[in-house]
Amino acid sequence: MSTERALTYENLVSTAQAAPAGTQAFQSTLVPLLKNWRTPLGAFHAQVLGNALDAVDLQAAALVFMQITADALNLATTAEHVDMAFIAVTRISREVDLAQLAGCPEVMLRLAQALERVGRETQGHVRVCEALVEMVGRINTQMAATRGQPTKAKGKSASRVESLAANSNQGVRLTPLHTECLKQCVLARRRELHQRVMRDVVQVRLDAFGDLTAQSRARAFMEYHLYAGMVCVGLDDLELAQQMWHLVFALPARHASMIQVIAYKRLLIVGLAANGQKARLPSFFAG
């Protein structure tokens, strides 16, 4: 391991220390660095990654800690590597400060993708889902505190979509971690996880599109409701499942996406099973 590579993480950490969130330096220096970040490591190096994580103040530089954790997850090739990376994931789940997550949605997306990789390659969907639901639950609680209203979802119409703000720092916001949490729950196939995810994720009302890039916003929204419907089916709540799948069609689009096709097929099957009727596209379908 070259000194140059090791210093790259040291430079990232020192930049974070000199550019705390909420300052002009954070936006002008740290955010561009994170947006264009590429791991300097060609393979998992426990000492370099461990030293970098130990040097980060999670309360002051959560985005940097998340990025290094994502690198560790992506580079992990053994069970020992994964275990080390999950120590950092657990810290994010329990200590993350919501205020530090805004401004660089790319980092949250990379962390979600890294966790998806570990779940897929190790068949550790249960472990990944447990980490994600704890993380998302904590984020939701902090987000809901900025809204000051009950967080349980109500209503069956497109009002859930119409009230979503594209750019807002108020209320519960959809992030890549929310969508990946639902996906891992479906893959885990554990009823107790379905119950927990239903309570802490699916039944929490979304107020805004949050830490998402503009390009990924529509896909994340559709995937979120596709997987939410699957979680509902796992708990035999077919009515709520159909409501979730209807919302897959609520965003404007020129053509139906593959996600919408999958959702419609499931609507057909569940509609026939629940009441013997063929499902129709919702009246607010914008396609």
PDB file of C-alpha atoms in Angstrom:
ATOM      1  CA  MET A   1       0.000   0.000   0.000  1.00  0.00           C
ATOM      2  CA  SER A   2       1.566   3.259  -1.141  1.00  0.00           C
ATOM      3  CA  THR A   3       1.820   6.319   1.070  1.00  0.00           C
ATOM      4  CA  GLU A   4       0.100   8.325  -1.677  1.00  0.00           C
ATOM      5  CA  ARG A   5      -3.021   6.168  -1.443  1.00  0.00           C
ATOM      6  CA  ALA A   6      -3.089   6.288   2.339  1.00  0.00           C
ATOM      7  CA  LEU A   7      -2.777  10.078   2.291  1.00  0.00           C
ATOM      8  CA  THR A   8      -5.769  10.404  -0.025  1.00  0.00           C
ATOM      9  CA  TYR A   9      -8.101   9.390   2.797  1.00  0.00           C
ATOM     10  CA  GLU A  10      -6.170  11.576   5.193  1.00  0.00           C
ATOM     11  CA  ASN A  11      -6.714  14.514   2.838  1.00  0.00           C
ATOM     12  CA  LEU A  12     -10.442  13.753   2.664  1.00  0.00           C
ATOM     13  CA  VAL A  13     -10.700  13.677   6.454  1.00  0.00           C
ATOM     14  CA  SER A  14      -8.669  16.860   6.881  1.00  0.00           C
ATOM     15  CA  THR A  15     -10.863  18.617   4.303  1.00  0.00           C
ATOM     16  CA  ALA A  16     -13.950  17.583   6.280  1.00  0.00           C
ATOM     17  CA  GLN A  17     -12.436  18.939   9.480  1.00  0.00           C
ATOM     18  CA  ALA A  18     -11.749  22.280   7.791  1.00  0.00           C
ATOM     19  CA  ALA A  19     -15.187  22.473   6.144  1.00  0.00           C
ATOM     20  CA  PRO A  20     -17.955  21.658   8.658  1.00  0.00           C
ATOM     21  CA  ALA A  21     -21.530  21.371   7.409  1.00  0.00           C
ATOM     22  CA  GLY A  22     -23.380  24.638   7.091  1.00  0.00           C
ATOM     23  CA  THR A  23     -20.318  26.640   6.118  1.00  0.00           C
ATOM     24  CA  GLN A  24     -19.390  28.054   2.732  1.00  0.00           C
ATOM     25  CA  ALA A  25     -16.295  25.851   2.714  1.00  0.00           C
ATOM     26  CA  PHE A  26     -18.523  22.771   3.023  1.00  0.00           C
ATOM     27  CA  GLN A  27     -20.361  23.644  -0.206  1.00  0.00           C
ATOM     28  CA  SER A  28     -17.355  24.930  -2.120  1.00  0.00           C
ATOM     29  CA  THR A  29     -14.737  22.381  -1.051  1.00  0.00           C
ATOM     30  CA  LEU A  30     -16.069  19.198   0.542  1.00  0.00           C
ATOM     31  CA  VAL A  31     -19.238  18.654  -1.506  1.00  0.00           C
ATOM     32  CA  PRO A  32     -17.436  18.840  -4.900  1.00  0.00           C
ATOM     33  CA  LEU A  33     -14.777  16.472  -3.566  1.00  0.00           C
ATOM     34  CA  LEU A  34     -17.417  13.953  -2.498  1.00  0.00           C
ATOM     35  CA  LYS A  35     -19.457  14.295  -5.690  1.00  0.00           C
ATOM     36  CA  ASN A  36     -16.413  13.330  -7.770  1.00  0.00           C
ATOM     37  CA  TRP A  37     -14.962  10.846  -5.276  1.00  0.00           C
ATOM     38  CA  ARG A  38     -13.311   7.672  -6.530  1.00  0.00           C
ATOM     39  CA  THR A  39     -11.829   5.256  -4.036  1.00  0.00           C
ATOM     40  CA  PRO A  40      -8.016   5.358  -4.179  1.00  0.00           C
ATOM     41  CA  LEU A  41      -7.779   1.716  -3.133  1.00  0.00           C
ATOM     42  CA  GLY A  42      -7.519  -1.176  -5.557  1.00  0.00           C
ATOM     43  CA  ALA A  43      -8.339  -3.723  -2.854  1.00  0.00           C
ATOM     44  CA  PHE A  44      -9.574  -3.881   0.725  1.00  0.00           C
ATOM     45  CA  HIS A  45      -6.929  -2.507   3.093  1.00  0.00           C
ATOM     46  CA  ALA A  46      -8.075  -2.811   6.689  1.00  0.00           C
ATOM     47  CA  GLN A  47      -5.481  -0.481   8.191  1.00  0.00           C
ATOM     48  CA  VAL A  48      -6.051   2.376   5.727  1.00  0.00           C
ATOM     49  CA  LEU A  49      -9.854   2.141   5.912  1.00  0.00           C
ATOM     50  CA  GLY A  50      -9.866   1.626   9.678  1.00  0.00           C
ATOM     51  CA  ASN A  51      -7.590   4.596  10.293  1.00  0.00           C
ATOM     52  CA  ALA A  52      -9.705   6.781   8.028  1.00  0.00           C
ATOM     53  CA  LEU A  53     -12.932   5.813   9.790  1.00  0.00           C
ATOM     54  CA  ASP A  54     -11.384   6.323  13.222  1.00  0.00           C
ATOM     55  CA  ALA A  55     -10.243   9.800  12.221  1.00  0.00           C
ATOM     56  CA  VAL A  56     -13.713  10.981  11.178  1.00  0.00           C
ATOM     57  CA  ASP A  57     -16.008  12.721  13.639  1.00  0.00           C
ATOM     58  CA  LEU A  58     -19.322  11.108  12.676  1.00  0.00           C
ATOM     59  CA  GLN A  59     -21.336  13.912  14.203  1.00  0.00           C
ATOM     60  CA  ALA A  60     -19.432  16.574  12.277  1.00  0.00           C
ATOM     61  CA  ALA A  61     -18.710  14.751   9.014  1.00  0.00           C
ATOM     62  CA  ALA A  62     -21.360  12.076   8.456  1.00  0.00           C
ATOM     63  CA  LEU A  63     -21.096  12.265   4.658  1.00  0.00           C
ATOM     64  CA  VAL A  64     -17.370  11.524   4.746  1.00  0.00           C
ATOM     65  CA  PHE A  65     -17.916   8.622   7.151  1.00  0.00           C
ATOM     66  CA  MET A  66     -20.639   7.273   4.830  1.00  0.00           C
ATOM     67  CA  GLN A  67     -18.373   7.491   1.791  1.00  0.00           C
ATOM     68  CA  ILE A  68     -15.500   5.637   3.448  1.00  0.00           C
ATOM     69  CA  THR A  69     -17.986   3.006   4.671  1.00  0.00           C
ATOM     70  CA  ALA A  70     -19.329   2.604   1.130  1.00  0.00           C
ATOM     71  CA  ASP A  71     -15.753   2.119  -0.109  1.00  0.00           C
ATOM     72  CA  ALA A  72     -15.163  -0.545   2.545  1.00  0.00           C
ATOM     73  CA  LEU A  73     -18.354  -2.398   1.572  1.00  0.00           C
ATOM     74  CA  ASN A  74     -17.502  -2.278  -2.134  1.00  0.00           C
ATOM     75  CA  LEU A  75     -13.953  -3.526  -1.563  1.00  0.00           C
ATOM     76  CA  ALA A  76     -14.896  -6.293   0.893  1.00  0.00           C
ATOM     77  CA  THR A  77     -14.156  -9.791  -0.415  1.00  0.00           C
ATOM     78  CA  THR A  78     -14.169 -11.879   2.774  1.00  0.00           C
ATOM     79  CA  ALA A  79     -16.488 -12.322   5.738  1.00  0.00           C
ATOM     80  CA  GLU A  80     -13.913 -10.552   7.911  1.00  0.00           C
ATOM     81  CA  HIS A  81     -13.941  -7.547   5.579  1.00  0.00           C
ATOM     82  CA  VAL A  82     -17.738  -7.412   5.637  1.00  0.00           C
ATOM     83  CA  ASP A  83     -17.796  -7.629   9.426  1.00  0.00           C
ATOM     84  CA  MET A  84     -15.420  -4.679   9.685  1.00  0.00           C
ATOM     85  CA  ALA A  85     -17.489  -2.626   7.254  1.00  0.00           C
ATOM     86  CA  PHE A  86     -20.689  -3.406   9.153  1.00  0.00           C
ATOM     87  CA  ILE A  87     -19.218  -2.005  12.347  1.00  0.00           C
ATOM     88  CA  ALA A  88     -19.154   1.323  10.513  1.00  0.00           C
ATOM     89  CA  VAL A  89     -22.672   0.729   9.137  1.00  0.00           C
ATOM     90  CA  THR A  90     -23.938   0.165  12.680  1.00  0.00           C
ATOM     91  CA  ARG A  91     -22.398   3.458  13.786  1.00  0.00           C
ATOM     92  CA  ILE A  92     -24.212   5.251  10.954  1.00  0.00           C
ATOM     93  CA  SER A  93     -27.474   3.578  11.994  1.00  0.00           C
ATOM     94  CA  ARG A  94     -27.149   4.706  15.597  1.00  0.00           C
ATOM     95  CA  GLU A  95     -25.238   7.980  15.491  1.00  0.00           C
ATOM     96  CA  VAL A  96     -25.956   9.680  12.162  1.00  0.00           C
ATOM     97  CA  ASP A  97     -26.901  13.347  12.340  1.00  0.00           C
ATOM     98  CA  LEU A  98     -29.525  14.130   9.688  1.00  0.00           C
ATOM     99  CA  ALA A  99     -28.294  17.689   9.270  1.00  0.00           C
ATOM    100  CA  GLN A 100     -25.011  16.356   7.857  1.00  0.00           C
ATOM    101  CA  LEU A 101     -26.632  14.323   5.065  1.00  0.00           C
ATOM    102  CA  ALA A 102     -28.018  17.115   2.912  1.00  0.00           C
ATOM    103  CA  GLY A 103     -26.184  18.559  -0.050  1.00  0.00           C
ATOM    104  CA  CYS A 104     -24.598  15.467  -1.589  1.00  0.00           C
ATOM    105  CA  PRO A 105     -27.159  12.780  -2.563  1.00  0.00           C
ATOM    106  CA  GLU A 106     -24.462  10.862  -4.429  1.00  0.00           C
ATOM    107  CA  VAL A 107     -22.985   9.627  -1.147  1.00  0.00           C
ATOM    108  CA  MET A 108     -26.254   8.145   0.131  1.00  0.00           C
ATOM    109  CA  LEU A 109     -26.784   6.492  -3.269  1.00  0.00           C
ATOM    110  CA  ARG A 110     -23.294   4.961  -3.164  1.00  0.00           C
ATOM    111  CA  LEU A 111     -23.903   3.613   0.339  1.00  0.00           C
ATOM    112  CA  ALA A 112     -27.224   2.076  -0.760  1.00  0.00           C
ATOM    113  CA  GLN A 113     -25.558   0.500  -3.808  1.00  0.00           C
ATOM    114  CA  ALA A 114     -22.694  -0.847  -1.697  1.00  0.00           C
ATOM    115  CA  LEU A 115     -25.127  -2.455   0.752  1.00  0.00           C
ATOM    116  CA  GLU A 116     -27.057  -3.935  -2.187  1.00  0.00           C
ATOM    117  CA  ARG A 117     -23.815  -5.465  -3.483  1.00  0.00           C
ATOM    118  CA  VAL A 118     -23.019  -7.070  -0.131  1.00  0.00           C
ATOM    119  CA  GLY A 119     -26.550  -8.439   0.202  1.00  0.00           C
ATOM    120  CA  ARG A 120     -26.434  -9.910  -3.307  1.00  0.00           C
ATOM    121  CA  GLU A 121     -22.929 -11.384  -3.234  1.00  0.00           C
ATOM    122  CA  THR A 122     -23.098 -12.805   0.300  1.00  0.00           C
ATOM    123  CA  GLN A 123     -26.837 -13.622   0.320  1.00  0.00           C
ATOM    124  CA  GLY A 124     -26.889 -11.534   3.468  1.00  0.00           C
ATOM    125  CA  HIS A 125     -30.187  -9.811   2.766  1.00  0.00           C
ATOM    126  CA  VAL A 126     -31.386 -10.192   6.356  1.00  0.00           C
ATOM    127  CA  ARG A 127     -28.289  -8.520   7.766  1.00  0.00           C
ATOM    128  CA  VAL A 128     -28.403  -5.713   5.226  1.00  0.00           C
ATOM    129  CA  CYS A 129     -32.125  -5.131   5.780  1.00  0.00           C
ATOM    130  CA  GLU A 130     -31.708  -5.014   9.556  1.00  0.00           C
ATOM    131  CA  ALA A 131     -28.994  -2.373   9.186  1.00  0.00           C
ATOM    132  CA  LEU A 132     -31.028  -0.349   6.708  1.00  0.00           C
ATOM    133  CA  VAL A 133     -34.286  -0.376   8.652  1.00  0.00           C
ATOM    134  CA  GLU A 134     -32.460   0.866  11.746  1.00  0.00           C
ATOM    135  CA  MET A 135     -30.776   3.582   9.689  1.00  0.00           C
ATOM    136  CA  VAL A 136     -33.945   4.639   7.863  1.00  0.00           C
ATOM    137  CA  GLY A 137     -35.987   4.552  11.061  1.00  0.00           C
ATOM    138  CA  ARG A 138     -33.571   6.930  12.750  1.00  0.00           C
ATOM    139  CA  ILE A 139     -33.490   9.248   9.723  1.00  0.00           C
ATOM    140  CA  ASN A 140     -37.292   9.250   9.516  1.00  0.00           C
ATOM    141  CA  THR A 141     -37.599  10.176  13.189  1.00  0.00           C
ATOM    142  CA  GLN A 142     -35.254  13.121  12.769  1.00  0.00           C
ATOM    143  CA  MET A 143     -36.984  14.211   9.558  1.00  0.00           C
ATOM    144  CA  ALA A 144     -40.453  13.969  11.095  1.00  0.00           C
ATOM    145  CA  ALA A 145     -39.338  16.249  13.916  1.00  0.00           C
ATOM    146  CA  THR A 146     -38.863  19.037  11.367  1.00  0.00           C
ATOM    147  CA  ARG A 147     -42.475  18.607  10.233  1.00  0.00           C
ATOM    148  CA  GLY A 148     -44.114  18.550  13.647  1.00  0.00           C
ATOM    149  CA  GLN A 149     -47.016  16.392  12.469  1.00  0.00           C
ATOM    150  CA  PRO A 150     -48.004  12.723  12.774  1.00  0.00           C
ATOM    151  CA  THR A 151     -46.047  10.530  10.377  1.00  0.00           C
ATOM    152  CA  LYS A 152     -48.580   7.784   9.620  1.00  0.00           C
ATOM    153  CA  ALA A 153     -49.771   7.680   6.029  1.00  0.00           C
ATOM    154  CA  LYS A 154     -53.455   8.321   5.387  1.00  0.00           C
ATOM    155  CA  GLY A 155     -55.672   8.251   2.312  1.00  0.00           C
ATOM    156  CA  LYS A 156     -55.765   6.134  -0.827  1.00  0.00           C
ATOM    157  CA  SER A 157     -55.433   8.689  -3.625  1.00  0.00           C
ATOM    158  CA  ALA A 158     -52.629  10.424  -5.438  1.00  0.00           C
ATOM    159  CA  SER A 159     -52.549  13.053  -2.695  1.00  0.00           C
ATOM    160  CA  ARG A 160     -49.452  11.317  -1.351  1.00  0.00           C
ATOM    161  CA  VAL A 161     -47.721  12.310  -4.570  1.00  0.00           C
ATOM    162  CA  GLU A 162     -49.264  15.711  -5.167  1.00  0.00           C
ATOM    163  CA  SER A 163     -48.047  16.954  -1.793  1.00  0.00           C
ATOM    164  CA  LEU A 164     -44.434  15.894  -2.346  1.00  0.00           C
ATOM    165  CA  ALA A 165     -42.043  18.802  -2.630  1.00  0.00           C
ATOM    166  CA  ALA A 166     -39.165  18.433  -5.068  1.00  0.00           C
ATOM    167  CA  ASN A 167     -36.762  20.440  -2.937  1.00  0.00           C
ATOM    168  CA  SER A 168     -37.463  20.641   0.765  1.00  0.00           C
ATOM    169  CA  ASN A 169     -35.667  20.283   4.065  1.00  0.00           C
ATOM    170  CA  GLN A 170     -38.929  19.790   5.955  1.00  0.00           C
ATOM    171  CA  GLY A 171     -40.605  16.519   6.862  1.00  0.00           C
ATOM    172  CA  VAL A 172     -39.781  12.952   5.805  1.00  0.00           C
ATOM    173  CA  ARG A 173     -37.880  12.786   2.519  1.00  0.00           C
ATOM    174  CA  LEU A 174     -37.416   9.844   0.192  1.00  0.00           C
ATOM    175  CA  THR A 175     -33.764   8.778  -0.023  1.00  0.00           C
ATOM    176  CA  PRO A 176     -31.931   5.907  -1.773  1.00  0.00           C
ATOM    177  CA  LEU A 177     -31.671   4.195   1.618  1.00  0.00           C
ATOM    178  CA  HIS A 178     -35.487   4.000   1.883  1.00  0.00           C
ATOM    179  CA  THR A 179     -35.810   2.235  -1.465  1.00  0.00           C
ATOM    180  CA  GLU A 180     -32.939  -0.179  -0.806  1.00  0.00           C
ATOM    181  CA  CYS A 181     -34.378  -1.011   2.636  1.00  0.00           C
ATOM    182  CA  LEU A 182     -37.633  -2.175   1.046  1.00  0.00           C
ATOM    183  CA  LYS A 183     -35.822  -4.158  -1.637  1.00  0.00           C
ATOM    184  CA  GLN A 184     -33.662  -5.985   0.909  1.00  0.00           C
ATOM    185  CA  CYS A 185     -36.739  -6.705   3.018  1.00  0.00           C
ATOM    186  CA  VAL A 186     -38.443  -8.398   0.070  1.00  0.00           C
ATOM    187  CA  LEU A 187     -35.319 -10.451  -0.656  1.00  0.00           C
ATOM    188  CA  ALA A 188     -34.858 -11.415   3.008  1.00  0.00           C
ATOM    189  CA  ARG A 189     -38.292 -13.109   3.147  1.00  0.00           C
ATOM    190  CA  ARG A 190     -38.607 -12.810   6.917  1.00  0.00           C
ATOM    191  CA  ARG A 191     -42.031 -12.003   8.327  1.00  0.00           C
ATOM    192  CA  GLU A 192     -40.631 -10.273  11.391  1.00  0.00           C
ATOM    193  CA  LEU A 193     -38.607  -7.990   9.117  1.00  0.00           C
ATOM    194  CA  HIS A 194     -41.693  -7.306   6.988  1.00  0.00           C
ATOM    195  CA  GLN A 195     -43.543  -6.231  10.136  1.00  0.00           C
ATOM    196  CA  ARG A 196     -40.754  -3.939  11.241  1.00  0.00           C
ATOM    197  CA  VAL A 197     -40.302  -2.397   7.786  1.00  0.00           C
ATOM    198  CA  MET A 198     -44.066  -1.915   7.468  1.00  0.00           C
ATOM    199  CA  ARG A 199     -44.134   0.013  10.751  1.00  0.00           C
ATOM    200  CA  ASP A 200     -40.945   2.039  10.383  1.00  0.00           C
ATOM    201  CA  VAL A 201     -40.842   2.655   6.620  1.00  0.00           C
ATOM    202  CA  VAL A 202     -43.974   1.849   4.602  1.00  0.00           C
ATOM    203  CA  GLN A 203     -46.460   3.438   7.013  1.00  0.00           C
ATOM    204  CA  VAL A 204     -44.421   6.626   7.375  1.00  0.00           C
ATOM    205  CA  ARG A 205     -45.791   9.411   5.208  1.00  0.00           C
ATOM    206  CA  LEU A 206     -43.399  10.949   2.697  1.00  0.00           C
ATOM    207  CA  ASP A 207     -43.385  14.740   2.464  1.00  0.00           C
ATOM    208  CA  ALA A 208     -40.717  15.416  -0.139  1.00  0.00           C
ATOM    209  CA  PHE A 209     -38.132  14.046  -2.508  1.00  0.00           C
ATOM    210  CA  GLY A 210     -35.004  14.301  -0.443  1.00  0.00           C
ATOM    211  CA  ASP A 211     -31.423  13.237  -1.013  1.00  0.00           C
ATOM    212  CA  LEU A 212     -31.813  12.111  -4.620  1.00  0.00           C
ATOM    213  CA  THR A 213     -30.218  13.319  -7.806  1.00  0.00           C
ATOM    214  CA  ALA A 214     -32.678  14.666 -10.379  1.00  0.00           C
ATOM    215  CA  GLN A 215     -31.968  11.719 -12.686  1.00  0.00           C
ATOM    216  CA  SER A 216     -32.723   9.092 -10.039  1.00  0.00           C
ATOM    217  CA  ARG A 217     -35.774  10.762  -8.460  1.00  0.00           C
ATOM    218  CA  ALA A 218     -38.517   9.194 -10.604  1.00  0.00           C
ATOM    219  CA  ARG A 219     -36.947   5.729 -10.599  1.00  0.00           C
ATOM    220  CA  ALA A 220     -36.465   5.776  -6.823  1.00  0.00           C
ATOM    221  CA  PHE A 221     -40.084   6.834  -6.296  1.00  0.00           C
ATOM    222  CA  MET A 222     -41.432   4.041  -8.512  1.00  0.00           C
ATOM    223  CA  GLU A 223     -39.130   1.402  -7.031  1.00  0.00           C
ATOM    224  CA  TYR A 224     -40.022   2.519  -3.521  1.00  0.00           C
ATOM    225  CA  HIS A 225     -43.751   1.927  -4.080  1.00  0.00           C
ATOM    226  CA  LEU A 226     -43.180  -1.270  -6.072  1.00  0.00           C
ATOM    227  CA  TYR A 227     -41.233  -2.837  -3.200  1.00  0.00           C
ATOM    228  CA  ALA A 228     -43.567  -1.329  -0.592  1.00  0.00           C
ATOM    229  CA  GLY A 229     -46.430  -3.193  -2.247  1.00  0.00           C
ATOM    230  CA  MET A 230     -44.441  -6.427  -2.099  1.00  0.00           C
ATOM    231  CA  VAL A 231     -43.838  -5.911   1.624  1.00  0.00           C
ATOM    232  CA  CYS A 232     -47.598  -5.444   2.092  1.00  0.00           C
ATOM    233  CA  VAL A 233     -48.311  -8.700   0.244  1.00  0.00           C
ATOM    234  CA  GLY A 234     -45.869 -10.465   2.566  1.00  0.00           C
ATOM    235  CA  LEU A 235     -48.116  -9.376   5.434  1.00  0.00           C
ATOM    236  CA  ASP A 236     -51.336 -10.254   3.557  1.00  0.00           C
ATOM    237  CA  ASP A 237     -52.416  -6.610   3.295  1.00  0.00           C
ATOM    238  CA  LEU A 238     -53.573  -6.791  -0.315  1.00  0.00           C
ATOM    239  CA  GLU A 239     -55.545  -3.558  -0.193  1.00  0.00           C
ATOM    240  CA  LEU A 240     -52.542  -1.485   0.868  1.00  0.00           C
ATOM    241  CA  ALA A 241     -50.379  -3.334  -1.663  1.00  0.00           C
ATOM    242  CA  GLN A 242     -52.681  -2.213  -4.469  1.00  0.00           C
ATOM    243  CA  GLN A 243     -52.567   1.374  -3.188  1.00  0.00           C
ATOM    244  CA  MET A 244     -48.783   1.300  -3.284  1.00  0.00           C
ATOM    245  CA  TRP A 245     -48.675  -0.135  -6.802  1.00  0.00           C
ATOM    246  CA  HIS A 246     -51.159   2.472  -8.045  1.00  0.00           C
ATOM    247  CA  LEU A 247     -48.672   5.139  -6.951  1.00  0.00           C
ATOM    248  CA  VAL A 248     -46.054   3.671  -9.291  1.00  0.00           C
ATOM    249  CA  PHE A 249     -48.064   5.306 -12.100  1.00  0.00           C
ATOM    250  CA  ALA A 250     -48.416   8.711 -10.465  1.00  0.00           C
ATOM    251  CA  LEU A 251     -45.403  10.501 -11.967  1.00  0.00           C
ATOM    252  CA  PRO A 252     -45.459  12.040 -15.472  1.00  0.00           C
ATOM    253  CA  ALA A 253     -43.860   9.903 -18.192  1.00  0.00           C
ATOM    254  CA  ARG A 254     -44.016   9.617 -21.966  1.00  0.00           C
ATOM    255  CA  HIS A 255     -43.866   5.832 -21.918  1.00  0.00           C
ATOM    256  CA  ALA A 256     -44.495   3.100 -19.375  1.00  0.00           C
ATOM    257  CA  SER A 257     -41.308   1.947 -17.653  1.00  0.00           C
ATOM    258  CA  MET A 258     -40.362  -1.635 -16.859  1.00  0.00           C
ATOM    259  CA  ILE A 259     -41.059  -0.892 -13.192  1.00  0.00           C
ATOM    260  CA  GLN A 260     -44.604   0.149 -14.128  1.00  0.00           C
ATOM    261  CA  VAL A 261     -45.066  -2.986 -16.206  1.00  0.00           C
ATOM    262  CA  ILE A 262     -44.037  -5.147 -13.235  1.00  0.00           C
ATOM    263  CA  ALA A 263     -46.348  -3.201 -10.929  1.00  0.00           C
ATOM    264  CA  TYR A 264     -49.288  -3.573 -13.306  1.00  0.00           C
ATOM    265  CA  LYS A 265     -48.764  -7.338 -13.604  1.00  0.00           C
ATOM    266  CA  ARG A 266     -48.848  -7.583  -9.825  1.00  0.00           C
ATOM    267  CA  LEU A 267     -51.953  -5.408  -9.698  1.00  0.00           C
ATOM    268  CA  LEU A 268     -53.657  -7.813 -12.090  1.00  0.00           C
ATOM    269  CA  ILE A 269     -52.733 -10.887 -10.038  1.00  0.00           C
ATOM    270  CA  VAL A 270     -53.607  -9.383  -6.654  1.00  0.00           C
ATOM    271  CA  GLY A 271     -56.814  -7.812  -7.986  1.00  0.00           C
ATOM    272  CA  LEU A 272     -58.022 -11.165  -9.280  1.00  0.00           C
ATOM    273  CA  ALA A 273     -57.012 -12.920  -6.058  1.00  0.00           C
ATOM    274  CA  ALA A 274     -58.598 -10.301  -3.797  1.00  0.00           C
ATOM    275  CA  ASN A 275     -61.918  -9.623  -5.522  1.00  0.00           C
ATOM    276  CA  GLY A 276     -61.966 -11.508  -8.816  1.00  0.00           C
ATOM    277  CA  GLN A 277     -61.712  -8.313 -10.852  1.00  0.00           C
ATOM    278  CA  LYS A 278     -59.131  -7.163 -13.370  1.00  0.00           C
ATOM    279  CA  ALA A 279     -57.169  -4.173 -12.122  1.00  0.00           C
ATOM    280  CA  ARG A 280     -57.423  -0.887 -13.976  1.00  0.00           C
ATOM    281  CA  LEU A 281     -54.819   1.815 -14.195  1.00  0.00           C
ATOM    282  CA  PRO A 282     -55.522   4.540 -11.644  1.00  0.00           C
ATOM    283  CA  SER A 283     -57.420   7.596 -12.913  1.00  0.00           C
ATOM    284  CA  PHE A 284     -54.458   9.848 -12.145  1.00  0.00           C
ATOM    285  CA  PHE A 285     -52.053   7.831 -14.346  1.00  0.00           C
ATOM    286  CA  ALA A 286     -49.910  10.511 -15.932  1.00  0.00           C
ATOM    287  CA  GLY A 287     -48.381   8.415 -18.703  1.00  0.00           C
TER     288      GLY A 287
END
